[in-house]
Short mmCIF file of C-alpha atoms and ligand atoms in Angstrom, two decimals:
data_model
loop_
_atom_site.label_atom_id
_atom_site.label_comp_id
_atom_site.label_asym_id
_atom_site.label_seq_id
_atom_site.Cartn_x
_atom_site.Cartn_y
_atom_site.Cartn_z
CA MET A 105 -18.11 -46.38 -40.04
CA ASN A 106 -20.54 -48.17 -37.76
CA ILE A 107 -19.07 -48.14 -34.27
CA ALA A 108 -20.30 -49.85 -31.09
CA PHE A 109 -19.08 -47.93 -28.01
CA ILE A 110 -19.38 -49.51 -24.56
CA GLY A 111 -18.57 -47.57 -21.36
CA LEU A 112 -19.70 -43.93 -21.20
CA GLY A 113 -17.87 -42.76 -18.07
CA ASN A 114 -15.67 -39.70 -17.55
CA MET A 115 -13.51 -40.78 -20.51
CA GLY A 116 -15.69 -42.97 -22.73
CA GLY A 117 -18.59 -40.52 -23.00
CA PRO A 118 -16.57 -37.63 -24.44
CA MET A 119 -14.55 -40.01 -26.66
CA ALA A 120 -17.77 -41.40 -28.17
CA LEU A 121 -19.08 -37.87 -28.75
CA ASN A 122 -15.94 -37.01 -30.73
CA LEU A 123 -16.55 -40.02 -33.00
CA LEU A 124 -20.13 -38.89 -33.52
CA LYS A 125 -18.96 -35.34 -34.35
CA ALA A 126 -16.51 -36.82 -36.90
CA GLY A 127 -19.46 -38.33 -38.79
CA HIS A 128 -19.35 -41.96 -37.64
CA THR A 129 -22.57 -43.87 -36.89
CA LEU A 130 -22.61 -44.87 -33.24
CA SER A 131 -24.51 -47.22 -31.02
CA ALA A 132 -23.50 -46.82 -27.37
CA PHE A 133 -24.21 -48.43 -24.01
CA ASP A 134 -23.31 -48.08 -20.32
CA LEU A 135 -24.58 -50.13 -17.37
CA SER A 136 -25.29 -46.90 -15.47
CA PRO A 137 -28.64 -45.24 -16.27
CA VAL A 138 -27.14 -41.89 -15.18
CA ALA A 139 -24.38 -42.18 -17.80
CA ARG A 140 -26.88 -43.35 -20.46
CA ASP A 141 -29.21 -40.40 -19.81
CA LYS A 142 -26.36 -37.87 -19.73
CA PHE A 143 -24.96 -38.93 -23.11
CA ALA A 144 -28.35 -39.54 -24.71
CA ALA A 145 -29.07 -35.88 -23.89
CA ALA A 146 -25.77 -34.97 -25.59
CA GLY A 147 -26.91 -36.75 -28.76
CA LEU A 148 -25.44 -40.27 -28.53
CA PRO A 149 -27.72 -43.06 -29.80
CA ILE A 150 -28.08 -45.44 -26.83
CA ALA A 151 -28.77 -49.17 -27.28
CA ALA A 152 -30.76 -51.35 -24.87
CA SER A 153 -27.74 -53.50 -23.92
CA ALA A 154 -24.06 -54.02 -24.76
CA ALA A 155 -25.05 -56.84 -27.15
CA ALA A 156 -27.57 -54.57 -28.85
CA THR A 157 -24.79 -52.13 -29.89
CA LEU A 158 -23.28 -54.82 -32.11
CA ALA A 159 -25.76 -54.94 -35.00
CA ASP A 160 -23.82 -53.66 -38.08
CA ALA A 161 -20.75 -52.71 -35.97
CA GLU A 162 -17.50 -52.71 -37.95
CA ILE A 163 -15.54 -51.58 -34.90
CA VAL A 164 -16.26 -52.20 -31.21
CA ILE A 165 -14.68 -49.85 -28.64
CA SER A 166 -14.74 -50.42 -24.87
CA MET A 167 -13.76 -47.97 -22.13
CA LEU A 168 -14.38 -49.73 -18.80
CA PRO A 169 -12.85 -49.40 -15.31
CA ALA A 170 -10.74 -52.54 -14.78
CA SER A 171 -9.75 -56.06 -15.94
CA ALA A 172 -12.81 -57.80 -14.45
CA HIS A 173 -15.19 -55.51 -16.36
CA VAL A 174 -13.43 -56.10 -19.70
CA GLU A 175 -13.19 -59.86 -19.21
CA GLY A 176 -16.84 -59.95 -18.07
CA LEU A 177 -18.02 -57.90 -21.05
CA TYR A 178 -16.32 -59.98 -23.73
CA LEU A 179 -15.99 -63.46 -22.20
CA GLY A 180 -18.84 -63.45 -19.66
CA ARG A 181 -19.04 -63.54 -15.87
CA GLU A 182 -21.13 -65.26 -13.19
CA GLY A 183 -23.20 -67.24 -15.66
CA GLN A 184 -23.81 -64.21 -17.90
CA PRO A 185 -22.56 -64.76 -21.47
CA GLY A 186 -19.99 -62.37 -22.90
CA ILE A 187 -20.60 -60.40 -26.09
CA LEU A 188 -17.64 -61.90 -27.97
CA ALA A 189 -19.82 -64.76 -29.20
CA GLN A 190 -22.05 -62.17 -30.91
CA ILE A 191 -19.31 -60.12 -32.58
CA ALA A 192 -19.10 -60.91 -36.31
CA ALA A 193 -15.86 -62.35 -37.69
CA GLY A 194 -13.81 -59.59 -39.33
CA THR A 195 -14.79 -56.96 -36.74
CA LEU A 196 -12.01 -54.97 -35.02
CA VAL A 197 -12.20 -54.58 -31.23
CA ILE A 198 -10.36 -51.67 -29.59
CA ASP A 199 -10.19 -51.83 -25.79
CA SER A 200 -9.08 -48.48 -24.35
CA SER A 201 -9.56 -49.40 -20.68
CA THR A 202 -6.44 -49.59 -18.48
CA ILE A 203 -6.26 -53.26 -17.46
CA ALA A 204 -3.74 -56.05 -16.86
CA ALA A 205 -1.72 -56.89 -19.97
CA ALA A 206 -2.47 -60.58 -19.27
CA THR A 207 -6.22 -59.88 -19.50
CA SER A 208 -5.76 -58.01 -22.80
CA ARG A 209 -3.89 -61.04 -24.16
CA LYS A 210 -6.49 -63.51 -22.84
CA VAL A 211 -9.42 -61.64 -24.43
CA ALA A 212 -7.49 -60.99 -27.68
CA GLU A 213 -6.63 -64.70 -27.98
CA ALA A 214 -10.29 -65.68 -27.49
CA ALA A 215 -11.26 -63.05 -30.08
CA ALA A 216 -8.68 -64.34 -32.57
CA ARG A 217 -10.14 -67.86 -32.28
CA ARG A 218 -13.42 -66.34 -33.57
CA GLY A 219 -11.76 -64.38 -36.38
CA VAL A 220 -12.13 -61.08 -34.49
CA ALA A 221 -9.06 -58.80 -34.30
CA MET A 222 -8.38 -57.00 -31.03
CA ILE A 223 -5.92 -54.33 -29.93
CA ASP A 224 -5.33 -52.77 -26.52
CA ALA A 225 -5.26 -48.98 -26.80
CA PRO A 226 -5.19 -47.42 -23.32
CA VAL A 227 -5.01 -43.64 -23.19
CA SER A 228 -3.41 -40.74 -21.38
CA GLY A 229 -4.47 -37.12 -21.31
CA GLY A 230 -7.26 -37.05 -18.73
CA THR A 231 -10.84 -35.96 -19.19
CA GLY A 232 -9.60 -32.68 -20.73
CA GLY A 233 -7.84 -34.69 -23.45
CA ALA A 234 -10.90 -36.90 -23.96
CA ILE A 235 -13.15 -33.85 -24.46
CA ALA A 236 -10.66 -32.02 -26.71
CA GLY A 237 -9.85 -35.16 -28.75
CA THR A 238 -6.14 -34.84 -27.92
CA LEU A 239 -5.56 -38.14 -26.08
CA THR A 240 -2.36 -40.15 -26.37
CA PHE A 241 -3.04 -43.78 -27.39
CA MET A 242 -0.58 -46.55 -26.45
CA VAL A 243 -1.37 -49.44 -28.74
CA GLY A 244 -0.59 -53.13 -28.40
CA GLY A 245 -1.37 -55.26 -31.45
CA SER A 246 -0.30 -56.04 -35.00
CA ASP A 247 0.73 -53.33 -37.49
CA ALA A 248 -2.25 -54.22 -39.69
CA ASP A 249 -4.80 -53.94 -36.86
CA LEU A 250 -3.32 -50.61 -35.73
CA GLU A 251 -3.61 -49.26 -39.29
CA ARG A 252 -7.28 -50.30 -39.36
CA ALA A 253 -7.85 -48.53 -36.03
CA ARG A 254 -5.82 -45.42 -36.82
CA PRO A 255 -8.49 -43.32 -38.63
CA VAL A 256 -10.84 -43.85 -35.67
CA LEU A 257 -8.17 -43.27 -33.00
CA GLU A 258 -7.20 -40.03 -34.78
CA LYS A 259 -10.66 -38.63 -34.11
CA MET A 260 -10.16 -39.11 -30.35
CA GLY A 261 -6.45 -38.48 -29.94
CA ALA A 262 -3.48 -36.44 -31.09
CA ASN A 263 -0.69 -38.99 -30.48
CA ILE A 264 -0.77 -42.66 -31.42
CA PHE A 265 2.14 -44.86 -30.34
CA HIS A 266 2.69 -48.50 -31.25
CA ALA A 267 4.15 -50.06 -28.09
CA GLY A 268 4.39 -53.64 -29.42
CA ALA A 269 2.28 -56.81 -29.52
CA VAL A 270 -1.10 -57.19 -27.75
CA GLY A 271 -0.67 -56.20 -24.07
CA ALA A 272 2.29 -53.86 -24.73
CA GLY A 273 -0.02 -50.81 -24.72
CA GLN A 274 -1.08 -51.75 -21.18
CA THR A 275 2.52 -52.16 -20.05
CA ALA A 276 3.43 -48.70 -21.37
CA LYS A 277 0.34 -47.26 -19.71
CA ILE A 278 1.12 -48.60 -16.22
CA CYS A 279 4.70 -47.31 -16.46
CA ASN A 280 3.29 -43.87 -17.32
CA ASN A 281 0.66 -43.96 -14.58
CA MET A 282 3.13 -45.14 -11.95
CA LEU A 283 5.14 -42.00 -12.76
CA LEU A 284 1.98 -39.85 -12.72
CA GLY A 285 0.91 -41.24 -9.33
CA ILE A 286 4.35 -40.52 -7.88
CA LEU A 287 4.63 -37.03 -9.36
CA MET A 288 1.19 -36.00 -8.11
CA ILE A 289 2.22 -36.92 -4.56
CA GLY A 290 5.58 -35.14 -4.94
CA THR A 291 3.88 -32.04 -6.31
CA SER A 292 1.31 -32.13 -3.48
CA GLU A 293 4.08 -32.48 -0.89
CA ALA A 294 5.98 -29.46 -2.23
CA LEU A 295 2.84 -27.32 -2.47
CA ALA A 296 1.71 -28.26 1.05
CA LEU A 297 5.16 -27.39 2.41
CA GLY A 298 5.11 -23.97 0.75
CA VAL A 299 1.57 -23.21 1.90
CA ALA A 300 2.45 -24.28 5.49
CA ASN A 301 5.14 -21.59 5.29
CA GLY A 302 2.64 -18.97 4.20
CA LEU A 303 3.48 -18.88 0.49
CA ASP A 304 0.70 -17.99 -1.98
CA PRO A 305 -0.29 -21.27 -3.73
CA LYS A 306 -0.66 -19.58 -7.14
CA VAL A 307 2.73 -17.86 -6.92
CA LEU A 308 4.48 -21.02 -5.69
CA SER A 309 2.81 -23.13 -8.40
CA GLU A 310 3.97 -20.71 -11.10
CA ILE A 311 7.53 -20.60 -9.71
CA MET A 312 7.80 -24.40 -9.72
CA ARG A 313 6.01 -24.75 -13.08
CA ARG A 314 8.70 -22.61 -14.70
CA SER A 315 11.57 -24.11 -12.71
CA SER A 316 13.24 -27.51 -12.61
CA GLY A 317 10.28 -28.97 -10.68
CA GLY A 318 7.91 -28.24 -13.59
CA ASN A 319 5.67 -31.20 -14.49
CA TRP A 320 2.25 -32.22 -15.90
CA ALA A 321 0.42 -31.71 -12.57
CA LEU A 322 1.67 -28.11 -12.38
CA GLU A 323 0.91 -27.51 -16.08
CA LYS A 324 -2.59 -28.97 -16.27
CA TYR A 325 -3.82 -30.52 -13.05
CA ASN A 326 -2.84 -28.49 -10.00
CA PRO A 327 -3.99 -30.39 -6.86
CA LEU A 328 -4.78 -27.25 -4.82
CA PRO A 329 -8.33 -25.82 -5.17
CA GLY A 330 -8.49 -22.37 -6.72
CA VAL A 331 -5.12 -22.42 -8.50
CA MET A 332 -6.40 -23.77 -11.83
CA GLU A 333 -10.05 -23.18 -12.66
CA THR A 334 -10.31 -26.21 -14.98
CA ALA A 335 -8.62 -28.75 -12.70
CA PRO A 336 -10.73 -31.24 -10.66
CA ALA A 337 -9.29 -29.64 -7.47
CA SER A 338 -11.33 -26.51 -8.24
CA LYS A 339 -14.50 -28.62 -8.67
CA ALA A 340 -14.32 -30.28 -5.24
CA TYR A 341 -12.28 -33.11 -6.88
CA ALA A 342 -15.35 -34.32 -8.83
CA GLY A 343 -14.96 -36.05 -12.23
CA GLY A 344 -11.40 -36.43 -13.46
CA PHE A 345 -9.48 -39.62 -12.66
CA GLY A 346 -10.74 -41.41 -9.57
CA THR A 347 -8.39 -42.25 -6.68
CA ASP A 348 -9.55 -45.88 -6.89
CA LEU A 349 -8.65 -46.00 -10.60
CA MET A 350 -5.15 -44.68 -9.80
CA LEU A 351 -4.92 -47.26 -7.01
CA LYS A 352 -5.83 -49.98 -9.53
CA ASP A 353 -3.11 -48.81 -11.94
CA LEU A 354 -0.45 -48.67 -9.21
CA GLY A 355 -1.50 -52.19 -8.16
CA LEU A 356 -1.07 -53.38 -11.76
CA ALA A 357 2.40 -51.77 -11.80
CA GLN A 358 3.38 -53.56 -8.56
CA GLU A 359 2.09 -56.93 -9.80
CA ASN A 360 4.05 -56.45 -13.00
CA ALA A 361 7.18 -55.38 -11.08
CA SER A 362 6.98 -58.58 -9.00
CA ALA A 363 6.60 -60.70 -12.13
CA VAL A 364 9.71 -59.27 -13.81
CA HIS A 365 11.71 -58.75 -10.55
CA ALA A 366 11.88 -54.96 -11.03
CA ALA A 367 12.54 -52.55 -8.16
CA THR A 368 9.81 -49.89 -7.97
CA PRO A 369 10.18 -48.46 -4.44
CA LEU A 370 8.42 -45.14 -5.09
CA GLY A 371 5.65 -46.87 -7.03
CA GLY A 372 5.06 -49.12 -4.02
CA LEU A 373 5.01 -46.20 -1.61
CA ALA A 374 2.66 -44.25 -3.88
CA ARG A 375 0.27 -47.25 -4.05
CA ASN A 376 0.15 -47.37 -0.26
CA LEU A 377 -0.50 -43.63 0.05
CA TYR A 378 -3.42 -43.79 -2.43
CA ALA A 379 -4.69 -46.90 -0.59
CA ALA A 380 -4.69 -45.00 2.72
CA HIS A 381 -6.42 -42.06 1.01
CA SER A 382 -9.07 -44.41 -0.42
CA LEU A 383 -9.59 -46.09 2.98
CA ALA A 384 -10.18 -42.62 4.46
CA GLY A 385 -13.25 -42.44 2.20
CA HIS A 386 -11.81 -40.60 -0.81
CA GLY A 387 -11.77 -43.39 -3.41
CA ALA A 388 -14.34 -41.71 -5.66
CA LEU A 389 -12.62 -38.30 -5.62
CA ASP A 390 -10.14 -37.33 -8.31
CA PHE A 391 -6.65 -38.68 -7.51
CA SER A 392 -5.20 -35.16 -7.05
CA SER A 393 -7.19 -35.06 -3.77
CA VAL A 394 -4.30 -37.13 -2.36
CA ILE A 395 -2.97 -33.71 -1.29
CA LYS A 396 -5.52 -33.93 1.58
CA LEU A 397 -3.18 -36.48 3.22
CA LEU A 398 -0.47 -33.82 3.41
CA GLN A 399 -2.42 -30.68 4.34
CA LYS A 400 -3.01 -29.27 7.80
CA LYS A 401 -6.66 -29.88 8.79
CA ALA A 402 -8.68 -26.66 9.00
P1 LIG B 560 -15.54 -44.22 -15.12
O1 LIG B 560 -15.68 -45.02 -13.87
O2 LIG B 560 -15.90 -42.78 -15.13
O3 LIG B 560 -16.38 -44.93 -16.30
C1 LIG B 560 -16.46 -46.30 -16.53
C2 LIG B 560 -17.87 -46.59 -17.04
O4 LIG B 560 -17.95 -47.98 -17.41
C3 LIG B 560 -18.95 -46.36 -15.98
O5 LIG B 560 -19.90 -45.42 -16.48
C4 LIG B 560 -19.57 -47.75 -15.77
O6 LIG B 560 -20.96 -47.71 -15.52
C5 LIG B 560 -19.27 -48.41 -17.11
N1 LIG B 560 -19.28 -49.87 -17.09
C6 LIG B 560 -18.65 -50.72 -16.24
N2 LIG B 560 -18.85 -52.00 -16.62
C7 LIG B 560 -19.62 -51.96 -17.74
C8 LIG B 560 -20.16 -52.94 -18.61
N3 LIG B 560 -19.93 -54.24 -18.41
N4 LIG B 560 -20.90 -52.55 -19.66
C9 LIG B 560 -21.13 -51.23 -19.88
N5 LIG B 560 -20.65 -50.24 -19.10
C10 LIG B 560 -19.90 -50.60 -18.05
O7 LIG B 560 -14.03 -44.44 -15.59
P2 LIG B 560 -13.19 -43.51 -16.58
O8 LIG B 560 -12.55 -42.42 -15.78
O9 LIG B 560 -14.00 -43.19 -17.78
O10 LIG B 560 -12.01 -44.54 -16.96
C11 LIG B 560 -12.21 -45.62 -17.86
C12 LIG B 560 -10.85 -46.30 -18.05
O11 LIG B 560 -9.92 -45.36 -18.57
C13 LIG B 560 -10.25 -46.85 -16.75
O12 LIG B 560 -9.58 -48.06 -17.02
C14 LIG B 560 -9.25 -45.76 -16.35
O13 LIG B 560 -8.19 -46.28 -15.56
C15 LIG B 560 -8.80 -45.26 -17.71
N6 LIG B 560 -8.34 -43.85 -17.77
C16 LIG B 560 -9.01 -42.85 -17.11
C17 LIG B 560 -8.54 -41.54 -17.20
C18 LIG B 560 -9.25 -40.38 -16.49
O14 LIG B 560 -8.65 -39.29 -16.43
N7 LIG B 560 -10.46 -40.56 -15.96
C19 LIG B 560 -7.42 -41.24 -17.97
C20 LIG B 560 -6.78 -42.28 -18.66
C21 LIG B 560 -7.25 -43.57 -18.55
#
């Protein structure tokens, strides 16, 4: 298939490479010259602009940071036209960014008016999952549009869930990430307590991983440097999932909780802890660096 891929960050770049490896014809773009050069060197055909990826595209995929970027890309922003007007009727748009469900619905409705189908398909699995092609997709959209997307999603992910109508993928995603944000802080708190008592971080991590406190952070994403070679913590918290992106997701969860009158006390506390961590200058570091808030300063 001919696929336009827009957004070559920590997640989008490796996802696009997996589509290329699977034999699809790609045309990709990112606003950042650094990202463009990095993935051009890895073999991705790079277009001159987002609009220039669209020639011959049967499927358009976007993987951008937040709601404003997705709305700006498709519908336009600050006098700049969006690309939706240039997407041919009959094309399928898959937005895998984590954004507000209301924005997914707004863009999908505008697309539908032009005869363009759109699904929201946010992901979980981290950069490791993006590279390995084992992401979990949480899809919002019609059965028919999901079935059109499935062969492409299968080249980037191992699990594909249909959460409901357009926007439902985003709602599932913010529930998951609220839990992830909370469990990373809980895991950090327990590890910091053990280390403050002189326990070996590797031994303590293994004890908890195999005990009732076992969780995804202990399995795949230990927040202490040196415990897990592949985790962002062991790479000075570079790459991975930025603190500011986690902060955005926890904000989306709180906005949603207000709208439906849900009680999310730990989600609210977690949002404030990541906000304080970001204000301390750590917004660009991987979110597992939140453990710095809880560690004794050297
Ligand atoms: P990132 O910041 O690494 O990459 C986003 C890329 O989008 C950047 O390279 C940026 O230059 C580009 N961009 C922004 N606006 C653009 C535009 N209008 N046109 C073209 N390119 C544009 O972010 P990421 O970590 O790849 O995350 C992308 C999305 O996936 C976010 O919504 C995030 O919350 C979500 N997500 C991330 C992870 C993770 O582990 N990093 C996991 C699951 C979901």
